[in-house]
Amino acid sequence: MKNITRIAMRFLLMLDNVVSKLINRLAIPYDGGVHVKHRLMRYHDFFVNRIAPGERVLDIGCGYGAVAYSLATKAGALVTGVDLNEVNVAKARGRFHHPNLTFVHGDARTNLPPGPWDVLVLSNILEHIEQRASFLTELQQGLRPNRMLIRVPMIDRDWRVPLREELGMFHFGDATHFTEYTAESFEKEVTVAGLSIHHVQYNWGEIWAEVVPATFSDALGSRSS
């Protein structure tokens, strides 16, 4: 009986994955070409509220440009969005227009516009990178940002995640994810990369964090002491 239950559970969870993908696909035309989660989750506000007018911002893995457009129009930043997918870049250029906004094609690991940048935005990007700590270190060395604004998925967001793992299924939310985070694993990873968490919040099963180079964080601490 337990064997039959496991088989049935695996089947239903596979069906759940298929349905979720279909919902995500339909969620884009449902809201006029931008996934409805952008409006409902309001995560753009997290980035906008932490960027000052005139700051130079690089949105790494910008997708079809919705967050980058918000940063240019609402924060008044000078924004460059970069994405590996040329189709995404073409969609971004076709949909979003602003004098402070540019979209370019490039690989986040090998070919990014040169710094320095005031802010790097990584919205649902880190989980797609295998060597994340070294990637974050290289970004600091090559682009010299004052801070990074990071959004990543949490692995403990839903009880079905560990259930899928228990049943021997791929348990991350996306087949291209190398990891998903707990609060502890995220803090450990950014610390290894020489970064310090300046602000963090947990919303919608995700981590939204502002991180700064550890040396800058130390300097802030010594100034306030």
mmCIF file of C-alpha atoms in Angstrom:
data_model
loop_
_atom_site.group_PDB
_atom_site.id
_atom_site.type_symbol
_atom_site.label_atom_id
_atom_site.label_comp_id
_atom_site.label_asym_id
_atom_site.label_seq_id
_atom_site.Cartn_x
_atom_site.Cartn_y
_atom_site.Cartn_z
ATOM 1 C CA MET A 1 0.000 0.000 0.000
ATOM 2 C CA LYS A 2 2.828 2.426 0.895
ATOM 3 C CA ASN A 3 4.454 1.763 -2.490
ATOM 4 C CA ILE A 4 1.248 2.638 -4.310
ATOM 5 C CA THR A 5 0.893 5.804 -2.227
ATOM 6 C CA ARG A 6 4.469 6.870 -3.110
ATOM 7 C CA ILE A 7 3.855 6.265 -6.814
ATOM 8 C CA ALA A 8 0.601 8.228 -6.659
ATOM 9 C CA MET A 9 2.286 11.070 -4.778
ATOM 10 C CA ARG A 10 5.133 11.261 -7.317
ATOM 11 C CA PHE A 11 2.604 11.374 -10.162
ATOM 12 C CA LEU A 12 0.592 14.155 -8.523
ATOM 13 C CA LEU A 13 3.701 16.190 -7.765
ATOM 14 C CA MET A 14 4.871 15.838 -11.378
ATOM 15 C CA LEU A 15 1.408 16.988 -12.455
ATOM 16 C CA ASP A 16 1.705 19.892 -10.026
ATOM 17 C CA ASN A 17 4.969 20.924 -11.719
ATOM 18 C CA VAL A 18 3.340 20.856 -15.156
ATOM 19 C CA VAL A 19 0.364 22.912 -13.967
ATOM 20 C CA SER A 20 2.681 25.443 -12.285
ATOM 21 C CA LYS A 21 4.625 25.906 -15.535
ATOM 22 C CA LEU A 22 1.389 26.446 -17.467
ATOM 23 C CA ILE A 23 0.175 28.984 -14.904
ATOM 24 C CA ASN A 24 3.478 30.874 -15.133
ATOM 25 C CA ARG A 25 3.281 30.889 -18.915
ATOM 26 C CA LEU A 26 -0.288 32.231 -18.897
ATOM 27 C CA ALA A 27 0.523 34.779 -16.164
ATOM 28 C CA ILE A 28 2.450 36.890 -18.705
ATOM 29 C CA PRO A 29 -0.342 37.586 -21.237
ATOM 30 C CA TYR A 30 -2.813 37.754 -18.327
ATOM 31 C CA ASP A 31 -1.154 41.006 -17.189
ATOM 32 C CA GLY A 32 -0.430 42.485 -20.588
ATOM 33 C CA GLY A 33 3.011 41.056 -21.242
ATOM 34 C CA VAL A 34 4.632 41.271 -17.794
ATOM 35 C CA HIS A 35 4.262 38.342 -15.378
ATOM 36 C CA VAL A 36 1.512 39.123 -12.872
ATOM 37 C CA LYS A 37 3.888 38.340 -9.973
ATOM 38 C CA HIS A 38 5.645 41.676 -10.611
ATOM 39 C CA ARG A 39 2.441 43.523 -9.724
ATOM 40 C CA LEU A 40 1.183 41.260 -6.934
ATOM 41 C CA MET A 41 4.485 40.709 -5.109
ATOM 42 C CA ARG A 42 5.593 44.365 -5.541
ATOM 43 C CA TYR A 43 9.216 43.311 -5.356
ATOM 44 C CA HIS A 44 10.234 46.154 -7.667
ATOM 45 C CA ASP A 45 9.668 48.459 -4.679
ATOM 46 C CA PHE A 46 12.448 46.724 -2.745
ATOM 47 C CA PHE A 47 14.957 47.684 -5.462
ATOM 48 C CA VAL A 48 13.512 51.130 -6.223
ATOM 49 C CA ASN A 49 13.494 52.217 -2.567
ATOM 50 C CA ARG A 50 17.209 51.413 -2.199
ATOM 51 C CA ILE A 51 18.478 53.325 -5.212
ATOM 52 C CA ALA A 52 19.010 57.088 -5.402
ATOM 53 C CA PRO A 53 18.427 59.324 -8.440
ATOM 54 C CA GLY A 54 21.423 59.449 -10.766
ATOM 55 C CA GLU A 55 23.083 56.273 -9.464
ATOM 56 C CA ARG A 56 24.617 53.962 -12.049
ATOM 57 C CA VAL A 57 22.870 50.598 -11.864
ATOM 58 C CA LEU A 58 23.672 47.340 -13.645
ATOM 59 C CA ASP A 59 20.746 44.900 -13.697
ATOM 60 C CA ILE A 60 22.417 41.519 -14.265
ATOM 61 C CA GLY A 61 20.122 38.958 -15.870
ATOM 62 C CA CYS A 62 17.490 41.605 -16.564
ATOM 63 C CA GLY A 63 15.183 39.268 -18.508
ATOM 64 C CA TYR A 64 12.710 41.285 -20.555
ATOM 65 C CA GLY A 65 13.521 44.441 -18.606
ATOM 66 C CA ALA A 66 10.614 45.095 -16.227
ATOM 67 C CA VAL A 67 12.726 45.730 -13.105
ATOM 68 C CA ALA A 68 15.281 47.804 -15.023
ATOM 69 C CA TYR A 69 12.481 50.007 -16.370
ATOM 70 C CA SER A 70 11.133 50.587 -12.841
ATOM 71 C CA LEU A 71 14.605 51.611 -11.661
ATOM 72 C CA ALA A 72 14.952 54.150 -14.480
ATOM 73 C CA THR A 73 11.443 55.611 -14.199
ATOM 74 C CA LYS A 74 10.732 55.410 -10.454
ATOM 75 C CA ALA A 75 14.200 55.666 -8.883
ATOM 76 C CA GLY A 76 15.641 58.013 -11.509
ATOM 77 C CA ALA A 77 18.716 55.811 -11.881
ATOM 78 C CA LEU A 78 20.957 55.415 -14.927
ATOM 79 C CA VAL A 79 20.274 51.767 -15.703
ATOM 80 C CA THR A 80 21.888 49.190 -17.957
ATOM 81 C CA GLY A 81 20.160 45.827 -18.189
ATOM 82 C CA VAL A 82 22.203 42.867 -19.399
ATOM 83 C CA ASP A 83 20.938 39.399 -20.271
ATOM 84 C CA LEU A 84 22.380 36.230 -21.796
ATOM 85 C CA ASN A 85 19.227 35.568 -23.832
ATOM 86 C CA GLU A 86 19.144 37.685 -26.997
ATOM 87 C CA VAL A 87 15.375 37.188 -27.294
ATOM 88 C CA ASN A 88 14.923 38.719 -23.832
ATOM 89 C CA VAL A 89 17.097 41.681 -24.784
ATOM 90 C CA ALA A 90 15.086 42.227 -27.978
ATOM 91 C CA LYS A 91 11.811 42.097 -25.987
ATOM 92 C CA ALA A 92 13.189 44.562 -23.434
ATOM 93 C CA ARG A 93 14.294 47.004 -26.135
ATOM 94 C CA GLY A 94 10.939 46.721 -27.863
ATOM 95 C CA ARG A 95 8.800 47.178 -24.766
ATOM 96 C CA PHE A 96 10.624 49.577 -22.449
ATOM 97 C CA HIS A 97 11.947 52.979 -23.522
ATOM 98 C CA HIS A 98 13.523 55.675 -21.365
ATOM 99 C CA PRO A 99 16.513 58.012 -21.851
ATOM 100 C CA ASN A 100 18.165 56.578 -18.711
ATOM 101 C CA LEU A 101 17.728 52.964 -19.807
ATOM 102 C CA THR A 102 19.910 50.724 -21.986
ATOM 103 C CA PHE A 103 19.728 46.997 -22.695
ATOM 104 C CA VAL A 104 22.718 44.953 -23.858
ATOM 105 C CA HIS A 105 23.404 41.312 -24.606
ATOM 106 C CA GLY A 106 26.089 39.695 -22.443
ATOM 107 C CA ASP A 107 27.093 36.779 -20.243
ATOM 108 C CA ALA A 108 27.073 37.568 -16.506
ATOM 109 C CA ARG A 109 30.066 35.281 -15.975
ATOM 110 C CA THR A 110 32.331 36.510 -18.751
ATOM 111 C CA ASN A 111 31.081 39.630 -20.505
ATOM 112 C CA LEU A 112 29.607 42.476 -18.454
ATOM 113 C CA PRO A 113 29.774 46.228 -19.130
ATOM 114 C CA PRO A 114 32.798 47.683 -17.298
ATOM 115 C CA GLY A 115 32.460 49.401 -13.928
ATOM 116 C CA PRO A 116 32.470 51.080 -11.638
ATOM 117 C CA TRP A 117 28.760 50.810 -10.826
ATOM 118 C CA ASP A 118 26.996 52.193 -7.793
ATOM 119 C CA VAL A 119 24.575 49.270 -7.555
ATOM 120 C CA LEU A 120 24.369 45.747 -8.978
ATOM 121 C CA VAL A 121 20.910 44.166 -9.133
ATOM 122 C CA LEU A 122 20.664 40.366 -9.149
ATOM 123 C CA SER A 123 16.987 39.435 -9.151
ATOM 124 C CA ASN A 124 16.588 35.632 -9.236
ATOM 125 C CA ILE A 125 20.060 35.194 -10.751
ATOM 126 C CA LEU A 126 22.382 33.669 -8.152
ATOM 127 C CA GLU A 127 20.512 30.348 -7.996
ATOM 128 C CA HIS A 128 21.343 29.832 -11.697
ATOM 129 C CA ILE A 129 25.121 30.148 -11.056
ATOM 130 C CA GLU A 130 27.091 27.079 -9.996
ATOM 131 C CA GLN A 131 30.130 28.773 -8.433
ATOM 132 C CA ARG A 132 28.278 31.576 -6.699
ATOM 133 C CA ALA A 133 30.802 32.768 -4.097
ATOM 134 C CA SER A 134 33.551 33.163 -6.702
ATOM 135 C CA PHE A 135 31.034 34.847 -9.037
ATOM 136 C CA LEU A 136 30.168 37.417 -6.363
ATOM 137 C CA THR A 137 33.856 37.976 -5.637
ATOM 138 C CA GLU A 138 34.597 38.538 -9.327
ATOM 139 C CA LEU A 139 31.729 41.019 -9.595
ATOM 140 C CA GLN A 140 33.217 43.040 -6.741
ATOM 141 C CA GLN A 141 36.698 43.001 -8.238
ATOM 142 C CA GLY A 142 35.652 43.747 -11.809
ATOM 143 C CA LEU A 143 32.722 46.146 -11.354
ATOM 144 C CA ARG A 144 33.539 47.763 -7.974
ATOM 145 C CA PRO A 145 29.951 48.315 -6.796
ATOM 146 C CA ASN A 146 29.081 50.135 -3.573
ATOM 147 C CA ARG A 147 26.370 47.555 -2.923
ATOM 148 C CA MET A 148 24.362 44.723 -4.434
ATOM 149 C CA LEU A 149 20.615 44.158 -4.265
ATOM 150 C CA ILE A 150 19.865 40.445 -4.373
ATOM 151 C CA ARG A 151 16.653 38.423 -4.630
ATOM 152 C CA VAL A 152 16.768 34.607 -4.369
ATOM 153 C CA PRO A 153 14.268 31.773 -3.704
ATOM 154 C CA MET A 154 14.141 29.986 -0.354
ATOM 155 C CA ILE A 155 14.192 26.189 -0.248
ATOM 156 C CA ASP A 156 12.038 26.093 2.888
ATOM 157 C CA ARG A 157 9.222 28.090 1.280
ATOM 158 C CA ASP A 158 6.803 25.155 0.963
ATOM 159 C CA TRP A 159 6.441 21.672 2.466
ATOM 160 C CA ARG A 160 6.280 20.111 -1.000
ATOM 161 C CA VAL A 161 9.945 20.960 -1.587
ATOM 162 C CA PRO A 162 11.326 18.489 1.006
ATOM 163 C CA LEU A 163 8.591 16.015 0.040
ATOM 164 C CA ARG A 164 9.789 15.981 -3.572
ATOM 165 C CA GLU A 165 13.343 15.423 -2.327
ATOM 166 C CA GLU A 166 12.156 12.596 -0.044
ATOM 167 C CA LEU A 167 10.488 10.923 -3.028
ATOM 168 C CA GLY A 168 13.691 11.114 -5.087
ATOM 169 C CA MET A 169 12.427 13.878 -7.350
ATOM 170 C CA PHE A 170 14.182 17.052 -8.449
ATOM 171 C CA HIS A 171 13.003 19.345 -5.701
ATOM 172 C CA PHE A 172 14.081 22.857 -6.699
ATOM 173 C CA GLY A 173 11.534 25.187 -8.255
ATOM 174 C CA ASP A 174 13.362 25.336 -11.582
ATOM 175 C CA ALA A 175 15.435 22.747 -13.436
ATOM 176 C CA THR A 176 18.177 25.345 -14.031
ATOM 177 C CA HIS A 177 18.691 26.086 -10.313
ATOM 178 C CA PHE A 178 21.940 24.935 -8.726
ATOM 179 C CA THR A 179 20.675 25.855 -5.274
ATOM 180 C CA GLU A 180 17.862 27.372 -3.270
ATOM 181 C CA TYR A 181 18.459 29.050 0.058
ATOM 182 C CA THR A 182 17.781 29.097 3.753
ATOM 183 C CA ALA A 183 18.515 32.273 5.696
ATOM 184 C CA GLU A 184 21.636 30.563 7.063
ATOM 185 C CA SER A 185 22.983 29.298 3.728
ATOM 186 C CA PHE A 186 22.490 32.713 2.115
ATOM 187 C CA GLU A 187 24.355 34.499 4.903
ATOM 188 C CA LYS A 188 27.184 31.960 4.738
ATOM 189 C CA GLU A 189 27.516 32.303 0.967
ATOM 190 C CA VAL A 190 27.711 36.094 0.902
ATOM 191 C CA THR A 191 30.145 36.061 3.828
ATOM 192 C CA VAL A 192 32.463 33.666 1.965
ATOM 193 C CA ALA A 193 32.296 36.088 -0.985
ATOM 194 C CA GLY A 194 33.546 38.937 1.214
ATOM 195 C CA LEU A 195 30.148 40.618 1.543
ATOM 196 C CA SER A 196 28.101 41.694 4.522
ATOM 197 C CA ILE A 197 24.296 41.833 4.773
ATOM 198 C CA HIS A 198 23.222 45.430 5.336
ATOM 199 C CA HIS A 199 19.472 44.705 5.142
ATOM 200 C CA VAL A 200 17.445 41.537 4.620
ATOM 201 C CA GLN A 201 13.753 40.643 4.487
ATOM 202 C CA TYR A 202 11.812 37.477 3.755
ATOM 203 C CA ASN A 203 8.780 37.751 1.496
ATOM 204 C CA TRP A 204 6.837 35.308 -0.663
ATOM 205 C CA GLY A 205 9.263 32.477 0.111
ATOM 206 C CA GLU A 206 12.192 34.590 -1.087
ATOM 207 C CA ILE A 207 15.154 36.453 0.390
ATOM 208 C CA TRP A 208 15.486 40.114 -0.551
ATOM 209 C CA ALA A 209 18.812 41.507 0.611
ATOM 210 C CA GLU A 210 21.070 44.517 0.328
ATOM 211 C CA VAL A 211 24.698 43.465 0.691
ATOM 212 C CA VAL A 212 27.861 45.539 0.771
ATOM 213 C CA PRO A 213 31.574 44.716 0.600
ATOM 214 C CA ALA A 214 32.681 43.643 4.070
ATOM 215 C CA THR A 215 35.369 46.359 4.186
ATOM 216 C CA PHE A 216 32.702 49.007 3.550
ATOM 217 C CA SER A 217 30.501 47.475 6.248
ATOM 218 C CA ASP A 218 33.436 47.583 8.695
ATOM 219 C CA ALA A 219 34.015 51.231 7.866
ATOM 220 C CA LEU A 220 30.354 52.056 8.534
ATOM 221 C CA GLY A 221 30.581 50.241 11.868
ATOM 222 C CA SER A 222 33.722 52.053 12.978
ATOM 223 C CA ARG A 223 32.169 55.408 12.019
ATOM 224 C CA SER A 224 29.106 54.781 14.157
ATOM 225 C CA SER A 225 31.037 53.489 17.192
#
